[in-house]
Amino acid sequence: MTTTISTSSKNYFNKIQNYLNNKRLLFTPSINNGVYTLTIFELSSSQTTSLIQKMTKHFHLSPKQSEPLALAA
């Protein structure tokens, strides 16, 4: 399973890259039109969930909330 993390911040991109290196995870970085992307390989669903929770806490982030759906007319 692959997991993709995207950001427009070069600073966060570098911090996340260092974090993943310290955790010895297999990933590929890429930059396209100002969007920094890290693709992480070989994680199960539970490992991905755990990683996201730990990274959210480590970097003092808040989870992205989905937009409220518009009511049908």
Tab-separated table of N, CA and C in Angstrom:
chain	number	residue	atom	x	y	z
A	1	MET	N	0.848	-1.171	0.000
A	1	MET	CA	0.000	0.000	0.000
A	1	MET	C	0.901	1.243	0.000
A	2	THR	N	0.501	2.259	-0.717
A	2	THR	CA	1.249	3.512	-0.728
A	2	THR	C	0.438	4.612	-0.058
A	3	THR	N	1.157	5.550	0.544
A	3	THR	CA	0.557	6.697	1.203
A	3	THR	C	1.221	7.940	0.641
A	4	THR	N	0.436	8.953	0.304
A	4	THR	CA	0.978	10.172	-0.272
A	4	THR	C	0.692	11.355	0.643
A	5	ILE	N	1.731	12.137	0.909
A	5	ILE	CA	1.612	13.354	1.702
A	5	ILE	C	2.027	14.507	0.801
A	6	SER	N	1.171	15.516	0.682
A	6	SER	CA	1.460	16.680	-0.155
A	6	SER	C	1.404	17.948	0.677
A	7	THR	N	2.270	18.899	0.334
A	7	THR	CA	2.282	20.195	0.996
A	7	THR	C	2.791	21.249	0.026
A	8	SER	N	2.434	22.482	0.272
A	8	SER	CA	2.963	23.574	-0.540
A	8	SER	C	4.125	24.260	0.183
A	9	SER	N	4.435	23.806	1.381
A	9	SER	CA	5.495	24.390	2.197
A	9	SER	C	6.791	23.586	2.064
A	10	LYS	N	7.826	24.239	1.577
A	10	LYS	CA	9.130	23.570	1.464
A	10	LYS	C	9.663	23.226	2.849
A	11	ASN	N	9.390	24.074	3.827
A	11	ASN	CA	9.838	23.839	5.194
A	11	ASN	C	9.234	22.544	5.758
A	12	TYR	N	7.913	22.395	5.636
A	12	TYR	CA	7.265	21.170	6.125
A	12	TYR	C	7.735	19.957	5.323
A	13	PHE	N	7.927	20.122	4.034
A	13	PHE	CA	8.424	19.042	3.190
A	13	PHE	C	9.752	18.528	3.737
A	14	ASN	N	10.671	19.429	4.048
A	14	ASN	CA	11.974	19.027	4.582
A	14	ASN	C	11.854	18.391	5.961
A	15	LYS	N	10.987	18.953	6.808
A	15	LYS	CA	10.793	18.393	8.146
A	15	LYS	C	10.197	16.981	8.078
A	16	ILE	N	9.209	16.797	7.217
A	16	ILE	CA	8.575	15.485	7.084
A	16	ILE	C	9.561	14.481	6.488
A	17	GLN	N	10.359	14.935	5.531
A	17	GLN	CA	11.367	14.079	4.924
A	17	GLN	C	12.361	13.596	5.990
A	18	ASN	N	12.824	14.493	6.841
A	18	ASN	CA	13.737	14.116	7.927
A	18	ASN	C	13.068	13.151	8.902
A	19	TYR	N	11.803	13.412	9.207
A	19	TYR	CA	11.046	12.542	10.115
A	19	TYR	C	10.955	11.118	9.553
A	20	LEU	N	10.627	11.011	8.266
A	20	LEU	CA	10.504	9.695	7.645
A	20	LEU	C	11.856	8.991	7.554
A	21	ASN	N	12.921	9.744	7.301
A	21	ASN	CA	14.265	9.152	7.293
A	21	ASN	C	14.618	8.596	8.666
A	22	ASN	N	14.292	9.353	9.729
A	22	ASN	CA	14.571	8.887	11.091
A	22	ASN	C	13.785	7.632	11.441
A	23	LYS	N	12.584	7.500	10.870
A	23	LYS	CA	11.756	6.311	11.103
A	23	LYS	C	12.155	5.154	10.185
A	24	ARG	N	13.115	5.417	9.287
A	24	ARG	CA	13.631	4.429	8.328
A	24	ARG	C	12.526	3.851	7.445
A	25	LEU	N	11.676	4.752	6.952
A	25	LEU	CA	10.604	4.353	6.049
A	25	LEU	C	11.045	4.563	4.611
A	26	LEU	N	10.549	3.717	3.725
A	26	LEU	CA	10.845	3.799	2.305
A	26	LEU	C	9.886	4.793	1.652
A	27	PHE	N	10.428	5.874	1.069
A	27	PHE	CA	9.586	6.881	0.438
A	27	PHE	C	10.312	7.516	-0.733
A	28	THR	N	9.529	8.185	-1.584
A	28	THR	CA	10.060	8.912	-2.736
A	28	THR	C	9.556	10.353	-2.683
A	29	PRO	N	10.481	11.330	-2.663
A	29	PRO	CA	10.065	12.731	-2.705
A	29	PRO	C	9.931	13.215	-4.146
A	30	SER	N	9.038	14.167	-4.375
A	30	SER	CA	8.922	14.787	-5.696
A	30	SER	C	8.369	16.199	-5.543
A	31	ILE	N	8.701	17.046	-6.513
A	31	ILE	CA	8.232	18.432	-6.535
A	31	ILE	C	7.651	18.692	-7.916
A	32	ASN	N	6.420	19.221	-7.948
A	32	ASN	CA	5.770	19.495	-9.221
A	32	ASN	C	4.921	20.750	-9.081
A	33	ASN	N	5.289	21.821	-9.802
A	33	ASN	CA	4.533	23.082	-9.800
A	33	ASN	C	4.317	23.645	-8.399
A	34	GLY	N	5.337	23.618	-7.558
A	34	GLY	CA	5.236	24.177	-6.217
A	34	GLY	C	4.544	23.290	-5.205
A	35	VAL	N	4.202	22.073	-5.592
A	35	VAL	CA	3.590	21.117	-4.665
A	35	VAL	C	4.635	20.052	-4.340
A	36	TYR	N	4.953	19.935	-3.062
A	36	TYR	CA	5.931	18.968	-2.585
A	36	TYR	C	5.187	17.708	-2.155
A	37	THR	N	5.615	16.568	-2.678
A	37	THR	CA	4.917	15.316	-2.421
A	37	THR	C	5.884	14.254	-1.939
A	38	LEU	N	5.456	13.504	-0.937
A	38	LEU	CA	6.207	12.355	-0.439
A	38	LEU	C	5.306	11.133	-0.569
A	39	THR	N	5.777	10.125	-1.263
A	39	THR	CA	5.027	8.878	-1.404
A	39	THR	C	5.724	7.817	-0.574
A	40	ILE	N	5.008	7.271	0.407
A	40	ILE	CA	5.552	6.277	1.336
A	40	ILE	C	5.076	4.899	0.884
A	41	PHE	N	5.996	3.945	0.872
A	41	PHE	CA	5.698	2.593	0.398
A	41	PHE	C	5.706	1.589	1.537
A	42	GLU	N	5.066	0.452	1.292
A	42	GLU	CA	5.113	-0.738	2.140
A	42	GLU	C	4.575	-0.537	3.550
A	43	LEU	N	3.482	0.190	3.685
A	43	LEU	CA	2.808	0.312	4.975
A	43	LEU	C	1.424	-0.303	4.881
A	44	SER	N	1.040	-1.003	5.932
A	44	SER	CA	-0.323	-1.530	5.983
A	44	SER	C	-1.263	-0.396	6.365
A	45	SER	N	-2.532	-0.666	6.314
A	45	SER	CA	-3.531	0.345	6.655
A	45	SER	C	-3.370	0.804	8.105
A	46	SER	N	-3.157	-0.124	9.012
A	46	SER	CA	-3.002	0.236	10.430
A	46	SER	C	-1.697	1.001	10.669
A	47	GLN	N	-0.637	0.647	9.949
A	47	GLN	CA	0.627	1.370	10.076
A	47	GLN	C	0.483	2.800	9.552
A	48	THR	N	-0.255	2.954	8.465
A	48	THR	CA	-0.495	4.282	7.898
A	48	THR	C	-1.273	5.148	8.879
A	49	THR	N	-2.316	4.595	9.461
A	49	THR	CA	-3.119	5.321	10.438
A	49	THR	C	-2.270	5.745	11.625
A	50	SER	N	-1.452	4.835	12.124
A	50	SER	CA	-0.576	5.134	13.255
A	50	SER	C	0.439	6.221	12.901
A	51	LEU	N	1.034	6.135	11.718
A	51	LEU	CA	2.010	7.124	11.276
A	51	LEU	C	1.385	8.507	11.185
A	52	ILE	N	0.200	8.604	10.597
A	52	ILE	CA	-0.477	9.895	10.448
A	52	ILE	C	-0.804	10.486	11.820
A	53	GLN	N	-1.253	9.660	12.742
A	53	GLN	CA	-1.561	10.146	14.090
A	53	GLN	C	-0.303	10.653	14.784
A	54	LYS	N	0.798	9.927	14.655
A	54	LYS	CA	2.052	10.338	15.288
A	54	LYS	C	2.604	11.614	14.651
A	55	MET	N	2.513	11.709	13.326
A	55	MET	CA	3.012	12.902	12.645
A	55	MET	C	2.160	14.120	12.984
A	56	THR	N	0.859	13.941	13.080
A	56	THR	CA	-0.045	15.034	13.431
A	56	THR	C	0.319	15.587	14.802
A	57	LYS	N	0.587	14.700	15.735
A	57	LYS	CA	0.955	15.117	17.082
A	57	LYS	C	2.364	15.724	17.092
A	58	HIS	N	3.315	15.098	16.405
A	58	HIS	CA	4.704	15.549	16.386
A	58	HIS	C	4.853	16.955	15.798
A	59	PHE	N	4.149	17.222	14.699
A	59	PHE	CA	4.250	18.511	14.026
A	59	PHE	C	3.196	19.517	14.474
A	60	HIS	N	2.403	19.159	15.503
A	60	HIS	CA	1.359	20.038	16.043
A	60	HIS	C	0.386	20.481	14.955
A	61	LEU	N	-0.072	19.520	14.167
A	61	LEU	CA	-1.025	19.789	13.093
A	61	LEU	C	-2.426	19.410	13.535
A	62	SER	N	-3.403	19.902	12.832
A	62	SER	CA	-4.772	19.478	13.081
A	62	SER	C	-5.236	18.716	11.844
A	63	PRO	N	-6.005	17.656	12.033
A	63	PRO	CA	-6.479	16.873	10.882
A	63	PRO	C	-7.339	17.727	9.955
A	64	LYS	N	-7.220	17.491	8.661
A	64	LYS	CA	-8.022	18.221	7.684
A	64	LYS	C	-9.464	17.756	7.790
A	65	GLN	N	-10.356	18.701	7.892
A	65	GLN	CA	-11.775	18.371	7.965
A	65	GLN	C	-12.394	18.567	6.598
A	66	SER	N	-13.280	17.672	6.255
A	66	SER	CA	-13.917	17.761	4.947
A	66	SER	C	-14.912	18.921	4.918
A	67	GLU	N	-15.126	19.428	3.727
A	67	GLU	CA	-16.071	20.529	3.530
A	67	GLU	C	-17.485	20.027	3.765
A	68	PRO	N	-18.348	20.839	4.377
A	68	PRO	CA	-19.737	20.405	4.542
A	68	PRO	C	-20.415	20.287	3.170
A	69	LEU	N	-21.217	19.268	3.020
A	69	LEU	CA	-21.897	19.043	1.758
A	69	LEU	C	-23.075	19.992	1.607
A	70	ALA	N	-23.289	20.456	0.403
A	70	ALA	CA	-24.424	21.348	0.123
A	70	ALA	C	-25.722	20.538	0.153
A	71	LEU	N	-26.768	21.163	0.615
A	71	LEU	CA	-28.062	20.495	0.652
A	71	LEU	C	-28.623	20.377	-0.777
A	72	ALA	N	-29.263	19.259	-1.042
A	72	ALA	CA	-29.859	19.061	-2.365
A	72	ALA	C	-31.076	19.976	-2.519
A	73	ALA	N	-31.238	20.517	-3.710
A	73	ALA	CA	-32.357	21.439	-3.960
A	73	ALA	C	-33.637	20.693	-4.244
